[in-house]
Coordinates of N, CA and C and ligand atoms in Angstrom, one line a residue:
X22 N 0.8 -1.2 0.0 CA 0.0 0.0 0.0 C 0.9 1.2 0.0
X23 N 0.6 2.1 -0.9 CA 1.4 3.4 -1.0 C 0.8 4.4 0.0
X24 N 1.8 5.0 0.7 CA 1.3 6.1 1.6 C 0.9 7.3 0.9
X25 N -0.4 7.7 1.1 CA -0.8 9.0 0.4 C -0.9 10.1 1.5
X26 N -0.6 11.3 1.0 CA -0.7 12.4 2.0 C -2.1 12.6 2.3
X27 N -2.4 12.8 3.6 CA -3.8 12.9 4.0 C -4.5 14.3 3.6
X28 N -3.7 15.3 3.3 CA -4.2 16.6 3.0 C -3.8 17.0 1.6
X29 N -4.6 17.9 1.0 CA -4.3 18.3 -0.4 C -3.0 19.1 -0.4
X30 N -2.2 18.9 -1.5 CA -0.9 19.5 -1.6 C -1.0 21.0 -1.6
X31 N 0.0 21.6 -0.9 CA -0.1 23.1 -0.8 C 0.0 23.8 -2.1
X32 N -0.9 24.8 -2.3 CA -0.8 25.6 -3.5 C -1.5 24.9 -4.7
X33 N -2.0 23.7 -4.5 CA -2.6 23.0 -5.6 C -4.1 23.4 -5.8
X34 N -4.7 22.9 -6.9 CA -6.0 23.3 -7.2 C -7.0 22.9 -6.1
X35 N -6.8 21.7 -5.6 CA -7.7 21.2 -4.5 C -7.7 22.1 -3.3
X36 N -6.5 22.5 -2.9 CA -6.3 23.3 -1.7 C -7.0 24.7 -2.0
X37 N -6.8 25.2 -3.2 CA -7.4 26.5 -3.5 C -8.9 26.4 -3.4
X38 N -9.5 25.3 -4.0 CA -10.9 25.1 -3.9 C -11.4 25.1 -2.5
X39 N -10.7 24.3 -1.6 CA -11.1 24.2 -0.2 C -11.0 25.6 0.5
X40 N -10.0 26.4 0.2 CA -9.8 27.7 0.8 C -11.0 28.6 0.4
X41 N -11.3 28.6 -0.9 CA -12.4 29.5 -1.3 C -13.8 29.0 -0.7
X42 N -14.0 27.7 -0.7 CA -15.2 27.2 -0.1 C -15.3 27.6 1.4
X43 N -14.2 27.6 2.1 CA -14.3 27.8 3.5 C -14.6 29.3 3.8
X44 N -14.6 30.1 2.8 CA -14.9 31.5 3.0 C -16.4 31.7 2.9
X45 N -17.2 30.7 2.4 CA -18.6 30.9 2.2 C -19.3 30.9 3.5
X46 N -20.5 31.6 3.6 CA -21.2 31.6 4.9 C -21.6 30.2 5.3
X47 N -21.4 29.9 6.5 CA -21.8 28.6 7.1 C -20.8 27.5 6.9
X48 N -19.8 27.8 6.1 CA -18.8 26.7 5.9 C -17.4 27.1 6.6
X49 N -17.0 26.2 7.4 CA -15.6 26.3 7.9 C -14.7 25.4 7.1
X50 N -13.4 25.3 7.5 CA -12.5 24.4 6.8 C -12.9 23.0 6.7
X51 N -13.5 22.5 7.8 CA -14.0 21.1 7.8 C -15.1 20.8 6.8
X52 N -16.1 21.6 6.8 CA -17.2 21.4 5.9 C -16.7 21.7 4.5
X53 N -15.8 22.7 4.3 CA -15.3 23.0 3.0 C -14.6 21.8 2.4
X54 N -13.8 21.0 3.2 CA -13.2 19.8 2.7 C -14.2 18.8 2.3
X55 N -15.3 18.7 3.1 CA -16.4 17.7 2.8 C -17.0 18.1 1.4
X56 N -17.3 19.4 1.3 CA -18.0 19.8 0.0 C -17.1 19.6 -1.2
X57 N -15.8 19.9 -1.0 CA -14.8 19.7 -2.1 C -14.8 18.3 -2.6
X58 N -14.7 17.4 -1.6 CA -14.7 15.9 -1.9 C -15.9 15.5 -2.6
X59 N -17.1 16.0 -2.1 CA -18.4 15.7 -2.7 C -18.4 16.1 -4.2
X60 N -17.9 17.3 -4.4 CA -17.9 17.8 -5.8 C -17.1 17.0 -6.7
X61 N -15.9 16.6 -6.2 CA -15.0 15.8 -7.0 C -15.6 14.4 -7.3
X62 N -16.3 13.9 -6.3 CA -16.9 12.5 -6.5 C -18.0 12.6 -7.5
X63 N -18.8 13.7 -7.4 CA -19.9 13.9 -8.3 C -19.6 14.8 -9.4
X64 N -18.6 14.5 -10.1 CA -18.1 15.4 -11.2 C -19.1 15.8 -12.2
X65 N -19.8 14.8 -12.8 CA -20.7 15.0 -13.9 C -22.0 15.6 -13.4
X66 N -22.5 15.2 -12.3 CA -23.9 15.6 -11.9 C -23.8 16.9 -11.0
X67 N -22.7 17.2 -10.4 CA -22.7 18.3 -9.5 C -21.6 19.3 -9.8
X68 N -20.3 18.9 -9.9 CA -19.2 19.8 -10.1 C -19.3 20.6 -11.4
X69 N -19.5 19.9 -12.6 CA -19.6 20.6 -13.9 C -20.8 21.5 -14.0
X70 N -22.0 21.0 -13.6 CA -23.2 21.9 -13.6 C -22.9 23.2 -12.7
X71 N -22.3 23.0 -11.6 CA -22.0 24.1 -10.7 C -21.0 25.1 -11.3
X72 N -20.0 24.6 -12.0 CA -19.1 25.5 -12.7 C -19.9 26.3 -13.7
X73 N -20.7 25.6 -14.5 CA -21.5 26.3 -15.5 C -22.5 27.4 -14.9
X74 N -23.1 27.0 -13.8 CA -24.0 27.9 -13.1 C -23.3 29.1 -12.5
X75 N -22.1 28.9 -12.0 CA -21.3 30.0 -11.4 C -20.9 31.0 -12.5
X76 N -20.5 30.4 -13.6 CA -20.0 31.3 -14.8 C -21.2 32.1 -15.3
X77 N -22.3 31.4 -15.4 CA -23.5 32.1 -15.9 C -23.9 33.2 -14.9
X78 N -23.9 32.9 -13.6 CA -24.3 33.9 -12.6 C -23.3 35.1 -12.7
X79 N -22.1 34.8 -12.7 CA -21.0 35.8 -12.7 C -21.2 36.8 -14.0
X80 N -21.6 36.2 -15.1 CA -21.7 37.0 -16.3 C -23.0 37.8 -16.4
X81 N -24.1 37.2 -15.8 CA -25.5 37.8 -16.1 C -26.1 38.6 -14.9
X82 N -25.8 38.2 -13.7 CA -26.5 38.8 -12.6 C -25.8 40.0 -12.1
X83 N -26.5 41.1 -12.0 CA -25.9 42.4 -11.6 C -26.9 43.1 -10.6
X84 N -26.5 44.2 -10.1 CA -27.4 45.0 -9.3 C -28.3 45.9 -10.1
X85 N -29.6 46.0 -9.7 CA -30.6 46.9 -10.4 C -30.0 48.3 -10.3
X86 N -30.1 49.0 -11.4 CA -29.6 50.4 -11.4 C -30.3 51.3 -10.5
X87 N -31.6 51.0 -10.2 CA -32.4 51.9 -9.4 C -32.4 51.5 -7.9
X88 N -32.6 50.2 -7.6 CA -32.8 49.8 -6.2 C -31.7 49.0 -5.6
X89 N -30.9 48.3 -6.4 CA -29.8 47.5 -5.9 C -30.2 46.0 -5.7
X90 N -31.4 45.6 -6.1 CA -31.8 44.2 -6.1 C -31.0 43.5 -7.1
X91 N -30.8 42.2 -7.0 CA -30.1 41.4 -8.0 C -31.0 41.1 -9.2
X92 N -30.5 41.2 -10.4 CA -31.4 40.9 -11.5 C -30.5 40.7 -12.8
X93 N -31.1 40.3 -13.9 CA -30.3 40.0 -15.1 C -30.4 41.2 -16.1
X94 N -31.3 42.2 -15.8 CA -31.4 43.3 -16.7 C -30.9 44.6 -16.0
X95 N -30.9 45.7 -16.7 CA -30.5 46.9 -16.1 C -31.4 47.3 -14.9
X96 N -32.7 47.0 -15.0 CA -33.6 47.3 -14.0 C -34.4 46.1 -13.6
X97 N -34.6 45.9 -12.2 CA -35.2 44.6 -11.8 C -36.7 44.6 -12.0
X98 N -37.3 43.4 -11.9 CA -38.7 43.2 -12.2 C -39.6 44.1 -11.3
X99 N -39.1 44.3 -10.1 CA -40.0 45.1 -9.1 C -40.0 46.6 -9.6
X100 N -38.8 47.1 -9.9 CA -38.7 48.5 -10.3 C -39.4 48.7 -11.7
X101 N -39.4 47.6 -12.5 CA -40.0 47.7 -13.8 C -41.5 47.5 -13.8
X102 N -42.1 47.0 -12.7 CA -43.5 46.6 -12.6 C -44.4 47.9 -12.4
X103 N -45.2 48.2 -13.4 CA -46.0 49.4 -13.2 C -47.1 49.3 -12.2
X104 N -47.4 48.0 -11.7 CA -48.4 47.9 -10.7 C -47.9 48.1 -9.3
X105 N -46.5 48.2 -9.1 CA -46.0 48.5 -7.8 C -46.2 50.0 -7.5
X106 N -46.5 50.3 -6.3 CA -46.8 51.7 -5.9 C -45.5 52.6 -5.8
X107 N -45.4 53.5 -6.8 CA -44.1 54.3 -6.8 C -44.0 55.4 -5.7
X108 N -45.1 55.5 -4.9 CA -45.1 56.6 -3.9 C -44.4 56.1 -2.6
X109 N -44.2 54.8 -2.5 CA -43.6 54.2 -1.2 C -42.2 53.5 -1.6
X110 N -41.2 53.9 -0.8 CA -39.9 53.2 -0.9 C -39.6 52.6 0.4
X111 N -39.3 51.3 0.4 CA -38.9 50.6 1.6 C -37.4 50.4 1.6
X112 N -36.7 50.9 2.6 CA -35.3 50.9 2.6 C -34.8 49.6 3.4
X113 N -34.0 48.8 2.8 CA -33.6 47.6 3.5 C -32.0 47.5 3.5
X114 N -31.5 46.7 4.4 CA -30.1 46.6 4.5 C -29.5 45.8 3.4
X115 N -30.1 44.7 3.1 CA -29.5 43.8 2.0 C -30.6 43.2 1.2
X116 N -30.2 42.6 0.1 CA -31.1 41.9 -0.8 C -31.9 40.8 -0.1
X117 N -31.2 40.1 0.9 CA -31.9 39.1 1.6 C -33.2 39.6 2.3
X118 N -33.1 40.8 2.8 CA -34.3 41.4 3.5 C -35.4 41.7 2.4
X119 N -35.0 42.2 1.3 CA -35.9 42.5 0.2 C -36.7 41.2 -0.1
X120 N -35.9 40.1 -0.3 CA -36.5 38.8 -0.6 C -37.5 38.4 0.5
X121 N -37.1 38.6 1.7 CA -38.0 38.2 2.9 C -39.3 38.9 2.8
X122 N -39.2 40.2 2.5 CA -40.4 41.0 2.5 C -41.3 40.6 1.3
X123 N -40.6 40.3 0.2 CA -41.4 39.8 -1.0 C -42.1 38.5 -0.7
X124 N -41.4 37.6 -0.1 CA -42.0 36.3 0.3 C -43.2 36.5 1.1
X125 N -43.1 37.5 2.1 CA -44.3 37.8 2.9 C -45.4 38.5 2.2
X126 N -45.1 39.1 1.1 CA -46.1 39.8 0.3 C -46.7 41.0 1.1
X127 N -45.9 41.5 2.0 CA -46.3 42.6 2.9 C -46.3 44.0 2.3
X128 N -45.7 44.1 1.2 CA -45.4 45.5 0.7 C -45.6 45.5 -0.8
X129 N -46.2 46.6 -1.3 CA -46.5 46.6 -2.7 C -45.9 47.9 -3.4
X130 N -45.0 48.5 -2.6 CA -44.2 49.6 -3.2 C -42.9 49.2 -3.8
X131 N -41.9 50.1 -3.7 CA -40.6 49.7 -4.3 C -39.6 49.7 -3.2
X132 N -38.4 49.2 -3.5 CA -37.3 49.1 -2.5 C -36.1 49.9 -2.8
X133 N -35.3 50.1 -1.7 CA -34.0 50.6 -1.9 C -33.0 49.8 -1.0
X134 N -32.0 49.2 -1.6 CA -31.1 48.3 -0.9 C -29.9 49.2 -0.5
X135 N -29.6 49.3 0.8 CA -28.5 50.2 1.3 C -27.1 49.5 1.0
X136 N -27.1 48.2 1.2 CA -25.8 47.5 1.0 C -25.1 47.4 2.4
X137 N -25.8 47.5 3.5 CA -25.2 47.3 4.8 C -25.8 48.3 5.8
X138 N -25.2 48.4 6.9 CA -25.6 49.5 7.9 C -24.3 50.2 8.3
X139 N -24.5 51.4 8.9 CA -23.4 52.1 9.4 C -22.8 51.3 10.6
X140 N -21.5 51.2 10.6 CA -20.8 50.4 11.7 C -19.5 51.0 12.0
X141 N -19.3 51.6 13.2 CA -18.1 52.1 13.6 C -17.0 51.0 13.7
X142 N -17.6 49.9 14.2 CA -16.7 48.7 14.5 C -16.1 48.2 13.2
X143 N -16.9 48.1 12.1 CA -16.5 47.5 10.9 C -16.0 48.6 9.9
X144 N -16.0 49.8 10.4 CA -15.5 50.9 9.5 C -16.4 51.2 8.4
X145 N -17.7 51.0 8.5 CA -18.6 51.3 7.4 C -19.2 52.7 7.7
X146 N -18.9 53.6 6.8 CA -19.4 55.0 6.9 C -20.5 55.3 5.8
X147 N -21.1 56.4 5.9 CA -22.2 56.8 4.9 C -21.9 56.6 3.5
X148 N -20.6 56.8 3.1 CA -20.2 56.8 1.7 C -20.2 55.4 1.2
X149 N -20.2 54.4 2.1 CA -20.2 53.0 1.6 C -21.6 52.5 1.4
X150 N -22.6 53.3 1.8 CA -24.0 52.9 1.7 C -24.7 53.7 0.5
X151 N -25.7 53.1 0.0 CA -26.4 53.7 -1.2 C -27.4 54.8 -0.7
X152 N -26.9 55.7 0.1 CA -27.8 56.8 0.6 C -28.0 57.9 -0.5
X153 N -26.9 58.2 -1.2 CA -27.0 59.2 -2.3 C -28.1 58.8 -3.4
X154 N -28.1 57.5 -3.7 CA -29.0 57.0 -4.7 C -30.4 57.2 -4.2
X155 N -30.6 57.0 -2.9 CA -32.0 57.1 -2.3 C -32.4 58.6 -2.4
X156 N -31.6 59.5 -2.1 CA -31.9 60.9 -2.1 C -32.2 61.3 -3.6
X157 N -31.5 60.8 -4.5 CA -31.7 61.0 -5.9 C -33.1 60.6 -6.3
X158 N -33.5 59.4 -5.9 CA -34.9 58.9 -6.2 C -36.0 59.8 -5.6
X159 N -35.7 60.4 -4.5 CA -36.7 61.2 -3.8 C -36.9 62.5 -4.6
X160 N -35.8 63.0 -5.2 CA -35.9 64.3 -5.9 C -36.7 64.1 -7.2
X161 N -36.5 62.9 -7.8 CA -37.1 62.8 -9.2 C -38.6 62.4 -9.2
X162 N -39.0 61.6 -8.2 CA -40.3 60.9 -8.4 C -41.3 61.4 -7.3
X163 N -42.5 60.9 -7.5 CA -43.6 61.3 -6.5 C -43.6 60.4 -5.3
X164 N -42.5 60.3 -4.6 CA -42.4 59.4 -3.4 C -42.9 60.2 -2.2
X165 N -43.9 59.7 -1.5 CA -44.3 60.4 -0.3 C -44.0 59.7 1.0
X166 N -43.6 58.4 1.0 CA -43.3 57.7 2.2 C -42.0 56.9 2.0
X167 N -41.1 57.0 3.0 CA -39.9 56.2 3.0 C -40.0 55.3 4.3
X168 N -40.1 54.0 4.1 CA -40.2 53.1 5.2 C -38.8 52.5 5.5
X169 N -38.3 52.7 6.7 CA -37.0 52.1 7.1 C -37.2 50.8 7.7
X170 N -37.0 49.7 6.9 CA -37.1 48.3 7.4 C -35.7 47.8 7.8
X171 N -35.1 48.4 8.8 CA -33.8 48.1 9.2 C -33.8 47.3 10.5
X172 N -32.9 46.4 10.7 CA -32.9 45.6 11.9 C -32.9 46.4 13.2
X173 N -33.3 45.8 14.3 CA -33.4 46.4 15.5 C -32.0 46.4 16.3
X174 N -31.0 46.1 15.6 CA -29.6 46.1 16.2 C -29.2 47.6 16.4
X175 N -28.1 47.8 17.1 CA -27.6 49.1 17.4 C -27.2 49.8 16.0
X176 N -26.5 49.0 15.2 CA -26.1 49.6 13.9 C -27.3 49.9 13.0
X177 N -28.3 49.0 13.0 CA -29.6 49.2 12.3 C -30.3 50.5 12.7
X178 N -30.4 50.7 14.0 CA -31.1 51.9 14.5 C -30.2 53.2 14.3
X179 N -28.9 53.1 14.4 CA -28.1 54.2 14.1 C -28.3 54.6 12.6
X180 N -28.3 53.6 11.7 CA -28.5 53.9 10.3 C -29.9 54.5 10.1
X181 N -30.9 54.0 10.7 CA -32.2 54.5 10.6 C -32.3 56.0 10.9
X182 N -31.6 56.4 12.0 CA -31.6 57.8 12.5 C -30.8 58.6 11.5
X183 N -29.7 58.1 11.0 CA -28.9 58.8 10.1 C -29.7 59.2 8.8
X184 N -30.4 58.2 8.3 CA -31.2 58.4 7.1 C -32.4 59.3 7.3
X185 N -33.0 59.2 8.5 CA -34.1 60.1 8.8 C -33.6 61.5 8.9
X186 N -32.4 61.7 9.4 CA -31.8 63.0 9.4 C -31.6 63.6 8.0
X187 N -31.0 62.7 7.2 CA -30.7 63.2 5.8 C -32.0 63.5 5.0
X188 N -33.1 62.9 5.4 CA -34.4 63.1 4.7 C -35.2 64.2 5.3
X189 N -34.8 64.7 6.5 CA -35.6 65.8 7.1 C -35.5 67.0 6.3
X190 N -36.7 67.7 6.1 CA -36.8 68.8 5.3 C -37.3 68.5 3.9
X191 N -37.3 67.2 3.5 CA -37.9 66.8 2.3 C -39.3 66.5 2.5
X192 N -40.1 66.6 1.4 CA -41.6 66.4 1.6 C -41.9 64.9 1.6
X193 N -41.3 64.1 2.5 CA -41.7 62.7 2.6 C -41.9 62.4 4.0
X194 N -42.8 61.4 4.3 CA -43.0 60.9 5.6 C -42.0 59.7 5.8
X195 N -41.2 59.8 6.9 CA -40.3 58.7 7.2 C -40.9 57.8 8.3
X196 N -41.1 56.5 8.0 CA -41.7 55.6 9.0 C -40.7 54.4 9.2
X197 N -41.0 53.7 10.3 CA -40.2 52.4 10.5 C -41.2 51.3 10.9
X198 N -40.7 50.1 10.8 CA -41.5 49.0 11.1 C -41.9 49.0 12.5
X199 N -43.2 48.5 12.8 CA -43.7 48.5 14.2 C -43.1 47.4 15.0
X200 N -43.6 47.3 16.2 CA -43.2 46.2 17.1 C -43.4 44.8 16.4
X201 N -42.7 43.9 16.9 CA -42.8 42.5 16.3 C -41.5 42.1 15.7
X202 N -40.6 43.1 15.4 CA -39.3 42.8 14.9 C -38.4 42.7 16.2
X203 N -37.9 41.5 16.5 CA -37.2 41.4 17.8 C -35.9 42.1 17.8
X204 N -35.4 42.5 18.9 CA -34.1 43.2 19.0 C -33.0 42.3 18.5
X205 N -32.2 42.9 17.6 CA -31.1 42.1 17.0 C -31.6 41.2 15.9
X206 N -32.9 41.1 15.7 CA -33.4 40.2 14.7 C -33.1 40.7 13.3
X207 N -32.9 39.8 12.4 CA -32.8 40.2 11.0 C -34.0 39.7 10.3
X208 N -34.4 40.5 9.3 CA -35.7 40.3 8.6 C -35.8 38.9 8.0
X209 N -34.7 38.4 7.5 CA -34.6 37.2 6.8 C -35.1 36.0 7.7
X210 N -35.0 36.2 9.0 CA -35.3 35.1 9.9 C -36.8 35.2 10.4
X211 N -37.5 36.2 10.0 CA -38.8 36.4 10.5 C -39.8 35.7 9.6
X212 N -40.9 35.2 10.3 CA -41.9 34.6 9.5 C -42.8 35.6 8.8
X213 N -43.6 35.2 7.9 CA -44.4 36.1 7.1 C -45.4 36.9 7.9
X214 N -46.1 36.2 8.8 CA -47.1 36.9 9.6 C -46.5 38.0 10.4
X215 N -45.3 37.8 11.0 CA -44.6 38.8 11.8 C -44.3 40.0 11.0
X216 N -43.8 39.7 9.8 CA -43.4 40.8 8.9 C -44.6 41.6 8.4
X217 N -45.6 41.0 8.1 CA -46.8 41.7 7.7 C -47.4 42.6 8.8
X218 N -47.4 42.0 10.0 CA -47.8 42.8 11.2 C -46.9 44.0 11.4
X219 N -45.6 43.8 11.3 CA -44.7 44.9 11.5 C -44.9 46.0 10.5
X220 N -45.3 45.6 9.3 CA -45.5 46.5 8.2 C -46.7 47.4 8.5
X221 N -47.8 46.7 8.9 CA -49.1 47.3 9.2 C -48.9 48.3 10.3
X222 N -48.1 47.9 11.3 CA -48.0 48.7 12.5 C -46.8 49.8 12.4
X223 N -46.5 50.2 11.2 CA -45.3 51.1 11.1 C -45.7 52.5 11.6
X224 N -44.6 53.1 12.2 CA -44.8 54.4 12.9 C -43.9 55.4 12.3
X225 N -44.4 56.7 12.4 CA -43.5 57.8 11.9 C -42.3 57.9 12.8
X226 N -41.1 58.1 12.2 CA -39.9 58.2 13.0 C -39.7 59.7 13.5
Ligands
ZN17 ZN1 -34.9 47.5 -8.8

């Protein structure tokens, strides 16, 4: 029996694959190794289709020019839908929150994805968030309500107050989601009933 090295050789393709996989959310080095081995064993049914899907996604999926949602066109289906209420914009931290609200069917207006929250700890300042784009949208269109659907974390609330500040003096009502969003909770983890209730109970900031 030939002795084989128990770990992938340093700098090789397999090690690179494991390293990249271990950066994905929910995967540490251990599960990254397991995923890499699974892909290699299922070359035809999993590895090659995954390569094709990743290439396709990398080439075609981009951020909507207006709201920041992911889509394959210049403008996402929500922004392009004439049936969505153009007078309401719901501001969310990330696309996952937008998807959660869409799944709940709680909102029929349009969205604006900030791309994060202000965070002194992580060095995220206003320039890294899509606040300028939001102000631009308010100048152009007949928007009369901006709903801040940001998490109840310290960073989420700091961001909400910062945006409310930037919007003060503009002819829009700024509201936030009502009770029902737990402290530190993220929208993606909330069930549809809770989200709908939080939307109905929204209050002026
Ligand atoms: Zn859009």
